[in-house]
Amino acid sequence: MASGKIGAAAAGTWTLGDLTVNRVGFGAMRLPQRGPAFAPEAIPGDRDQAIKVLRRAVELGVNHVDTAAFYFSSLRSANELINTALSPYPDDLVIATKVGPGRDPSGEWLSLASPVQLRGQVEENLRQLGCDCLDLVNLRMSGLDSIAENFGALAQLRDAGLIRHLGVSNARPEHLAQAQAIAPVVCVQNSYGLGHRPQQDQLLRACGEQGVAFVPFFAIAGAGREAGPSGAEHEDVLAIARARQATPAQIRLAWALQRGPHVLVIPGTGDLDHLADNIAAAALRLAPEDLARLEAIHQDG
Ligand SMILES: NC(=O)c1ccc[n+]([C@@H]2O[C@H](COP(=O)([O-])OP(=O)(O)OC[C@H]3O[C@@H](n4cnc5c(N)ncnc54)[C@H](OP(=O)(O)O)[C@@H]3O)[C@@H](O)[C@H]2O)c1
C-alpha cells in the first residue's frame, strides 16, 4: 500500500458524543520508552522522535489520540510529549485519557484510585496536557464488580465541567450498564484483536447496537500485549498480506475496522514508518473471502 500518502480519514469517522473523529487514531503508550511500557528497566524514548511521530500522526489526519498520566518512563511523559508536540491543540483533536490505575513517581503501581483520588488523577491530566477540560476520560477499573461509585465520581467532574465525555475501559458488559445508568458513555476501550479475546465479540456488537464506540487496544500486539507482536505471524495473515500488498499489522488493523463502523483503532508506535503503515490501513478493505479466513483464526483464539 502507498503508506505515507493515505490519511486517517480514509476509514471514515465516528462521533463520540458531539466530537467527530477519524476511525484510525493513535495510542501514545509506546512513546515514553523504547521497548515494553512500564518495565522498570525501560530506556527513555528519544524525545524529538516522539514529537515527530505525534506531529506526523496529526498531519496524516489522526484526530483521536489516546493517553494516560501513568504512561511515563524515567524521563518522558506521554502527556507532556503530546502537550509539547501538539499544543495549541487543533480544534478537531480529541485527546482521550484514562484514570483508575496510578503509578508513584518512581513508576511503582499504586492501588486503584478511590473516588476521591480520581479527581486528583483528572486534575493531573489537565495540568500535564495544559487544558481546562478533558475531551474524553475512560474509567479503567478492572477487578471491581461495581464501578458505580467510581463512575459516579467522574460523572460529577463532568457536571463540573472538567470532563466533556466519559468512557469505560477493561469493562465487562455489566460495567457498561452500571455506567450508563449514571451518565452517557461514549466508548468502551478493551483489549481485543484478531485471535485475541474473541469472547469480546458480543460486547463489541452490543456497543454498536447502542451507538457506543468500541476502541480495541492491542489490535496489533494481541496476546503480546505491552511486549508487542509476539511469535510468528499466522500463515493465513501472511498470505492475505502478500495478496493485498499490505503488512500483517495492516491486515490486523483493517480486520478490526471491519468489525463495525463504531470500531476505532488506536495503534501505538514510536516508529514513523509503522505510523504511516498503520494510518494507511484506513484505506484497506478486506474481501469477504479474506474475512472468512480471518474469522477462523479469530475464533480459534
Ligand atoms: N485501556 C487500557 O487499559 C490500555 C492498555 C494498553 C494500551 N492502551 C492504549 O492502546 C494503544 C494501543 O496499544 P499498543 O500500543 O500496546 O498496541 P498495538 O498498537 O496493538 O501494538 C503496538 C506494538 O506493535 C508494534 N507495531 C505498531 N505498528 C506496527 C507496524 N505497522 N508494523 C509492525 N509492528 C508495529 C509496536 O512497535 P513499534 O513501536 O516498533 O512500532 C508495538 O510493539 C496504546 O498505545 C495505549 O494508548 C490502553
CSV table of C-alpha atoms and ligand atoms in Angstrom, one decimal:
chain,number,residue,atom,x,y,z
A,1,MET,CA,0.0,0.0,0.0
A,2,ALA,CA,1.1,3.6,-0.6
A,3,SER,CA,1.9,4.3,3.1
A,4,GLY,CA,2.7,7.9,3.9
A,5,LYS,CA,0.1,9.3,1.4
A,6,ILE,CA,-3.1,7.8,2.7
A,7,GLY,CA,-4.7,9.7,5.6
A,8,ALA,CA,-6.6,8.6,8.7
A,9,ALA,CA,-9.9,9.9,7.2
A,10,ALA,CA,-9.9,7.0,4.6
A,11,ALA,CA,-11.7,4.7,7.1
A,12,GLY,CA,-14.5,7.3,7.8
A,13,THR,CA,-15.5,8.9,11.0
A,14,TRP,CA,-17.4,8.2,14.2
A,15,THR,CA,-18.9,10.6,16.7
A,16,LEU,CA,-18.0,10.4,20.4
A,17,GLY,CA,-20.8,12.4,21.9
A,18,ASP,CA,-20.5,15.7,20.0
A,19,LEU,CA,-16.9,15.1,18.9
A,20,THR,CA,-16.3,13.6,15.4
A,21,VAL,CA,-13.1,11.6,15.0
A,22,ASN,CA,-11.4,9.7,12.2
A,23,ARG,CA,-11.7,5.9,12.9
A,24,VAL,CA,-7.9,5.5,12.8
A,25,GLY,CA,-6.4,7.1,15.8
A,26,PHE,CA,-3.1,6.8,17.7
A,27,GLY,CA,-2.1,5.4,21.1
A,28,ALA,CA,0.6,7.2,23.0
A,29,MET,CA,1.7,4.4,25.4
A,30,ARG,CA,4.7,3.5,23.3
A,31,LEU,CA,6.2,7.0,23.2
A,32,PRO,CA,7.8,7.4,26.6
A,33,GLN,CA,10.2,4.4,26.3
A,34,ARG,CA,11.9,2.1,23.9
A,35,GLY,CA,10.5,-1.5,24.3
A,36,PRO,CA,7.7,-2.6,26.6
A,37,ALA,CA,5.8,0.1,28.6
A,38,PHE,CA,6.1,0.0,32.4
A,39,ALA,CA,9.2,-2.1,32.5
A,40,PRO,CA,11.4,-0.8,35.4
A,41,GLU,CA,14.5,-1.0,33.3
A,42,ALA,CA,12.8,0.8,30.3
A,43,ILE,CA,15.1,3.1,28.4
A,44,PRO,CA,13.5,6.5,27.8
A,45,GLY,CA,12.5,7.0,24.2
A,46,ASP,CA,14.0,9.7,22.0
A,47,ARG,CA,12.1,13.0,22.7
A,48,ASP,CA,12.5,14.5,19.3
A,49,GLN,CA,11.4,11.3,17.6
A,50,ALA,CA,8.3,11.1,19.8
A,51,ILE,CA,7.4,14.6,18.9
A,52,LYS,CA,7.9,13.9,15.2
A,53,VAL,CA,5.6,10.8,15.5
A,54,LEU,CA,2.8,12.8,17.1
A,55,ARG,CA,3.0,15.7,14.7
A,56,ARG,CA,3.2,13.3,11.7
A,57,ALA,CA,0.1,11.5,13.0
A,58,VAL,CA,-1.9,14.7,13.1
A,59,GLU,CA,-0.6,15.7,9.7
A,60,LEU,CA,-1.9,12.4,8.4
A,61,GLY,CA,-5.3,13.1,9.8
A,62,VAL,CA,-5.3,11.5,13.2
A,63,ASN,CA,-7.6,13.4,15.5
A,64,HIS,CA,-8.1,10.8,18.2
A,65,VAL,CA,-5.1,10.3,20.5
A,66,ASP,CA,-5.2,8.0,23.5
A,67,THR,CA,-3.0,8.7,26.5
A,68,ALA,CA,-2.8,8.4,30.3
A,69,ALA,CA,-0.9,10.2,33.1
A,70,PHE,CA,0.6,6.8,34.0
A,71,TYR,CA,2.3,6.5,30.6
A,72,PHE,CA,5.8,7.6,31.6
A,73,SER,CA,9.3,6.3,31.8
A,74,SER,CA,12.1,7.8,33.9
A,75,LEU,CA,12.5,10.9,31.7
A,76,ARG,CA,9.4,11.0,29.4
A,77,SER,CA,5.7,11.5,29.9
A,78,ALA,CA,3.2,10.8,27.2
A,79,ASN,CA,1.1,13.7,28.3
A,80,GLU,CA,4.0,16.1,28.3
A,81,LEU,CA,5.1,14.9,24.8
A,82,ILE,CA,1.5,15.4,23.5
A,83,ASN,CA,1.4,18.9,25.0
A,84,THR,CA,4.8,19.9,23.6
A,85,ALA,CA,4.1,18.4,20.1
A,86,LEU,CA,0.5,19.4,19.6
A,87,SER,CA,-0.5,22.4,21.6
A,88,PRO,CA,-2.1,24.8,20.9
A,89,TYR,CA,-4.3,21.8,20.0
A,90,PRO,CA,-6.2,21.8,16.7
A,91,ASP,CA,-9.9,22.3,17.2
A,92,ASP,CA,-10.8,18.9,15.9
A,93,LEU,CA,-8.3,17.0,18.1
A,94,VAL,CA,-9.8,14.6,20.7
A,95,ILE,CA,-7.4,13.5,23.4
A,96,ALA,CA,-8.7,10.6,25.4
A,97,THR,CA,-7.1,9.8,28.7
A,98,LYS,CA,-7.8,7.2,31.3
A,99,VAL,CA,-7.9,7.1,35.1
A,100,GLY,CA,-8.1,4.4,37.7
A,101,PRO,CA,-4.6,3.0,37.8
A,102,GLY,CA,-1.8,5.2,39.1
A,103,ARG,CA,2.0,5.0,39.5
A,104,ASP,CA,4.1,6.8,42.0
A,105,PRO,CA,7.0,9.0,40.7
A,106,SER,CA,9.4,6.0,40.7
A,107,GLY,CA,7.0,4.1,38.5
A,108,GLU,CA,5.6,1.7,41.1
A,109,TRP,CA,2.0,0.8,40.6
A,110,LEU,CA,-0.4,2.1,43.3
A,111,SER,CA,-3.6,0.5,44.3
A,112,LEU,CA,-6.6,1.5,42.2
A,113,ALA,CA,-7.8,5.1,42.8
A,114,SER,CA,-10.7,5.7,45.1
A,115,PRO,CA,-13.5,8.0,44.1
A,116,VAL,CA,-11.8,10.9,45.8
A,117,GLN,CA,-8.4,10.1,44.2
A,118,LEU,CA,-10.0,10.0,40.8
A,119,ARG,CA,-10.4,13.8,41.0
A,120,GLY,CA,-6.7,14.2,41.6
A,121,GLN,CA,-6.0,12.0,38.6
A,122,VAL,CA,-8.3,14.1,36.4
A,123,GLU,CA,-6.5,17.2,37.6
A,124,GLU,CA,-3.1,15.7,36.9
A,125,ASN,CA,-4.1,15.0,33.3
A,126,LEU,CA,-5.4,18.6,33.0
A,127,ARG,CA,-2.1,20.0,34.3
A,128,GLN,CA,0.0,17.8,32.1
A,129,LEU,CA,-2.0,18.3,28.9
A,130,GLY,CA,-2.4,22.0,29.6
A,131,CYS,CA,-6.1,22.3,29.3
A,132,ASP,CA,-9.1,23.2,31.4
A,133,CYS,CA,-11.4,20.4,30.2
A,134,LEU,CA,-10.5,16.8,29.2
A,135,ASP,CA,-12.3,15.7,25.9
A,136,LEU,CA,-12.7,12.1,27.0
A,137,VAL,CA,-11.9,10.2,30.2
A,138,ASN,CA,-12.1,6.4,30.4
A,139,LEU,CA,-12.6,4.8,33.8
A,140,ARG,CA,-10.3,1.8,33.9
A,141,MET,CA,-11.3,-0.2,36.9
A,142,SER,CA,-10.6,-3.9,36.2
A,143,GLY,CA,-11.2,-6.2,39.1
A,144,LEU,CA,-14.2,-4.3,40.5
A,145,ASP,CA,-17.6,-5.9,40.4
A,146,SER,CA,-19.3,-2.5,40.7
A,147,ILE,CA,-17.9,0.6,39.2
A,148,ALA,CA,-20.9,2.7,40.1
A,149,GLU,CA,-19.2,4.7,42.9
A,150,ASN,CA,-16.1,5.5,40.8
A,151,PHE,CA,-18.0,6.3,37.7
A,152,GLY,CA,-20.3,8.5,39.7
A,153,ALA,CA,-17.3,10.5,40.9
A,154,LEU,CA,-16.3,11.0,37.2
A,155,ALA,CA,-19.9,12.0,36.3
A,156,GLN,CA,-19.7,14.7,39.0
A,157,LEU,CA,-16.5,16.0,37.4
A,158,ARG,CA,-18.2,16.0,34.1
A,159,ASP,CA,-21.1,18.0,35.6
A,160,ALA,CA,-18.4,20.4,37.0
A,161,GLY,CA,-17.0,21.0,33.5
A,162,LEU,CA,-13.7,19.2,33.9
A,163,ILE,CA,-14.6,16.4,31.5
A,164,ARG,CA,-16.6,16.5,28.3
A,165,HIS,CA,-17.3,12.8,27.7
A,166,LEU,CA,-16.9,9.6,29.6
A,167,GLY,CA,-16.0,6.0,28.6
A,168,VAL,CA,-15.1,2.8,30.4
A,169,SER,CA,-12.1,0.6,29.9
A,170,ASN,CA,-11.3,-3.1,30.7
A,171,ALA,CA,-15.1,-3.2,31.1
A,172,ARG,CA,-17.4,-6.2,31.3
A,173,PRO,CA,-21.0,-5.8,29.9
A,174,GLU,CA,-22.4,-5.2,33.4
A,175,HIS,CA,-19.9,-2.3,33.9
A,176,LEU,CA,-21.2,-0.6,30.8
A,177,ALA,CA,-24.8,-1.0,32.1
A,178,GLN,CA,-23.8,0.3,35.5
A,179,ALA,CA,-22.1,3.4,34.0
A,180,GLN,CA,-24.9,4.1,31.6
A,181,ALA,CA,-27.3,4.2,34.5
A,182,ILE,CA,-25.3,7.2,35.8
A,183,ALA,CA,-24.2,9.2,32.8
A,184,PRO,CA,-23.8,8.8,29.0
A,185,VAL,CA,-20.9,6.5,27.9
A,186,VAL,CA,-19.4,7.3,24.5
A,187,CYS,CA,-16.9,4.4,24.3
A,188,VAL,CA,-15.7,1.1,25.7
A,189,GLN,CA,-11.9,0.6,25.4
A,190,ASN,CA,-10.9,-3.0,25.8
A,191,SER,CA,-8.1,-5.4,24.8
A,192,TYR,CA,-9.1,-7.0,21.5
A,193,GLY,CA,-7.8,-8.0,18.2
A,194,LEU,CA,-7.7,-10.7,15.6
A,195,GLY,CA,-7.5,-14.0,17.5
A,196,HIS,CA,-7.1,-12.0,20.7
A,197,ARG,CA,-10.1,-12.3,23.2
A,198,PRO,CA,-12.8,-13.4,20.7
A,199,GLN,CA,-15.1,-13.6,23.7
A,200,GLN,CA,-15.3,-9.8,23.4
A,201,ASP,CA,-17.3,-10.1,20.1
A,202,GLN,CA,-20.6,-9.9,21.9
A,203,LEU,CA,-19.7,-6.8,23.8
A,204,LEU,CA,-18.4,-5.2,20.6
A,205,ARG,CA,-21.7,-5.9,18.9
A,206,ALA,CA,-23.7,-4.7,21.8
A,207,CYS,CA,-21.7,-1.4,21.7
A,208,GLY,CA,-22.6,-1.0,18.0
A,209,GLU,CA,-26.3,-1.5,18.7
A,210,GLN,CA,-26.2,1.2,21.4
A,211,GLY,CA,-24.2,3.7,19.4
A,212,VAL,CA,-21.2,3.3,21.7
A,213,ALA,CA,-17.7,3.3,20.2
A,214,PHE,CA,-15.6,0.1,20.7
A,215,VAL,CA,-11.9,1.1,20.9
A,216,PRO,CA,-9.7,-2.0,20.9
A,217,PHE,CA,-6.2,-1.8,22.3
A,218,PHE,CA,-3.5,-4.4,21.4
A,219,ALA,CA,-5.2,-4.7,17.9
A,220,ILE,CA,-1.7,-5.3,16.5
A,221,ALA,CA,0.1,-6.7,19.6
A,222,GLY,CA,-2.6,-9.1,20.6
A,223,ALA,CA,-1.5,-11.5,23.3
A,224,GLY,CA,2.0,-10.0,23.1
A,225,ARG,CA,0.4,-7.0,25.0
A,226,GLU,CA,3.0,-4.5,26.2
A,227,ALA,CA,5.8,-6.6,24.7
A,228,GLY,CA,4.4,-6.1,21.2
A,229,PRO,CA,3.6,-8.6,18.5
A,230,SER,CA,4.9,-12.0,19.7
A,231,GLY,CA,6.0,-15.1,17.8
A,232,ALA,CA,5.5,-15.9,14.2
A,233,GLU,CA,2.6,-14.4,12.3
A,234,HIS,CA,-0.2,-16.8,11.3
A,235,GLU,CA,0.3,-18.2,7.8
A,236,ASP,CA,-3.1,-17.0,6.6
A,237,VAL,CA,-2.5,-13.5,7.8
A,238,LEU,CA,0.8,-13.5,5.9
A,239,ALA,CA,-0.9,-14.9,2.7
A,240,ILE,CA,-3.6,-12.3,2.8
A,241,ALA,CA,-1.0,-9.5,3.4
A,242,ARG,CA,1.0,-10.7,0.4
A,243,ALA,CA,-2.0,-10.8,-1.8
A,244,ARG,CA,-3.1,-7.3,-0.7
A,245,GLN,CA,0.4,-5.9,-0.8
A,246,ALA,CA,0.0,-5.0,2.8
A,247,THR,CA,1.8,-5.8,6.0
A,248,PRO,CA,0.4,-8.2,8.6
A,249,ALA,CA,-0.1,-5.2,11.0
A,250,GLN,CA,-2.2,-3.5,8.3
A,251,ILE,CA,-4.3,-6.7,7.9
A,252,ARG,CA,-4.9,-6.8,11.6
A,253,LEU,CA,-6.0,-3.1,11.7
A,254,ALA,CA,-8.2,-3.4,8.6
A,255,TRP,CA,-9.8,-6.5,10.1
A,256,ALA,CA,-10.6,-4.6,13.4
A,257,LEU,CA,-12.0,-1.7,11.4
A,258,GLN,CA,-14.3,-4.1,9.5
A,259,ARG,CA,-15.8,-5.4,12.7
A,260,GLY,CA,-18.2,-2.4,12.7
A,261,PRO,CA,-18.4,1.3,11.9
A,262,HIS,CA,-18.2,2.0,15.6
A,263,VAL,CA,-14.8,0.4,16.0
A,264,LEU,CA,-12.0,3.0,16.4
A,265,VAL,CA,-8.4,1.7,16.3
A,266,ILE,CA,-5.6,3.4,18.3
A,267,PRO,CA,-2.4,1.6,17.2
A,268,GLY,CA,0.7,2.6,19.2
A,269,THR,CA,4.2,3.0,17.7
A,270,GLY,CA,7.3,5.0,18.1
A,271,ASP,CA,8.3,4.4,14.5
A,272,LEU,CA,7.5,6.8,11.7
A,273,ASP,CA,7.3,4.1,9.1
A,274,HIS,CA,5.0,1.9,11.2
A,275,LEU,CA,2.9,5.0,11.8
A,276,ALA,CA,2.4,5.6,8.1
A,277,ASP,CA,1.6,2.0,7.6
A,278,ASN,CA,-1.0,2.0,10.4
A,279,ILE,CA,-2.7,5.1,9.1
A,280,ALA,CA,-2.7,3.7,5.5
A,281,ALA,CA,-4.6,0.7,6.8
A,282,ALA,CA,-7.6,3.1,6.9
A,283,ALA,CA,-7.9,2.6,3.1
A,284,LEU,CA,-7.6,-1.2,3.1
A,285,ARG,CA,-10.9,-3.1,2.6
A,286,LEU,CA,-10.7,-6.8,3.1
A,287,ALA,CA,-12.8,-9.0,0.7
A,288,PRO,CA,-15.4,-11.4,2.1
A,289,GLU,CA,-13.2,-14.4,1.4
A,290,ASP,CA,-10.3,-12.7,3.4
A,291,LEU,CA,-12.7,-12.0,6.3
A,292,ALA,CA,-13.9,-15.6,6.3
A,293,ARG,CA,-10.3,-16.9,6.5
A,294,LEU,CA,-9.5,-14.5,9.3
A,295,GLU,CA,-12.7,-15.3,11.2
A,296,ALA,CA,-11.5,-18.9,11.5
A,297,ILE,CA,-8.2,-17.7,13.1
A,298,HIS,CA,-10.1,-15.3,15.3
A,299,GLN,CA,-12.4,-17.9,16.7
A,300,ASP,CA,-9.5,-20.3,17.3
A,301,GLY,CA,-8.3,-17.5,19.6
B,1,LIG,N1,-7.1,1.0,28.4
B,1,LIG,C1,-6.1,0.2,28.6
B,1,LIG,O1,-6.0,-0.4,29.6
B,1,LIG,C2,-4.9,0.2,27.6
B,1,LIG,C3,-3.9,-0.8,27.8
B,1,LIG,C4,-2.9,-0.8,26.9
B,1,LIG,C5,-2.9,0.1,25.8
B,1,LIG,N2,-3.8,1.1,25.7
B,1,LIG,C6,-3.8,2.1,24.6
B,1,LIG,O2,-3.9,1.4,23.4
B,1,LIG,C7,-2.9,1.8,22.5
B,1,LIG,C8,-2.6,0.6,21.6
B,1,LIG,O3,-1.9,-0.4,22.3
B,1,LIG,P1,-0.4,-0.8,22.0
B,1,LIG,O4,0.3,0.4,21.6
B,1,LIG,O5,0.1,-1.6,23.1
B,1,LIG,O6,-0.6,-1.9,21.0
B,1,LIG,P2,-0.7,-2.1,19.4
B,1,LIG,O7,-0.9,-0.9,18.7
B,1,LIG,O8,-1.6,-3.3,19.2
B,1,LIG,O9,0.8,-2.6,19.1
B,1,LIG,C9,1.9,-1.9,19.3
B,1,LIG,C10,3.1,-2.8,19.1
B,1,LIG,O10,3.1,-3.2,17.8
B,1,LIG,C11,4.3,-2.6,17.1
B,1,LIG,N3,3.8,-2.0,15.9
B,1,LIG,C12,3.0,-0.9,15.7
B,1,LIG,N4,2.7,-0.7,14.4
B,1,LIG,C13,3.4,-1.7,13.7
B,1,LIG,C14,3.5,-1.9,12.3
B,1,LIG,N5,2.9,-1.2,11.4
B,1,LIG,N6,4.3,-3.0,12.0
B,1,LIG,C15,4.9,-3.8,12.9
B,1,LIG,N7,4.8,-3.5,14.2
B,1,LIG,C16,4.1,-2.5,14.7
B,1,LIG,C17,4.8,-1.6,18.1
B,1,LIG,O11,6.2,-1.5,18.0
B,1,LIG,P3,6.9,-0.2,17.3
B,1,LIG,O12,6.9,0.9,18.3
B,1,LIG,O13,8.3,-0.7,17.0
B,1,LIG,O14,6.2,0.1,16.0
B,1,LIG,C18,4.4,-2.1,19.4
B,1,LIG,O15,5.3,-3.1,19.8
B,1,LIG,C19,-1.7,2.2,23.4
B,1,LIG,O16,-0.7,3.0,22.8
B,1,LIG,C20,-2.5,2.9,24.5
B,1,LIG,O17,-2.7,4.2,24.2
B,1,LIG,C21,-4.9,1.1,26.6
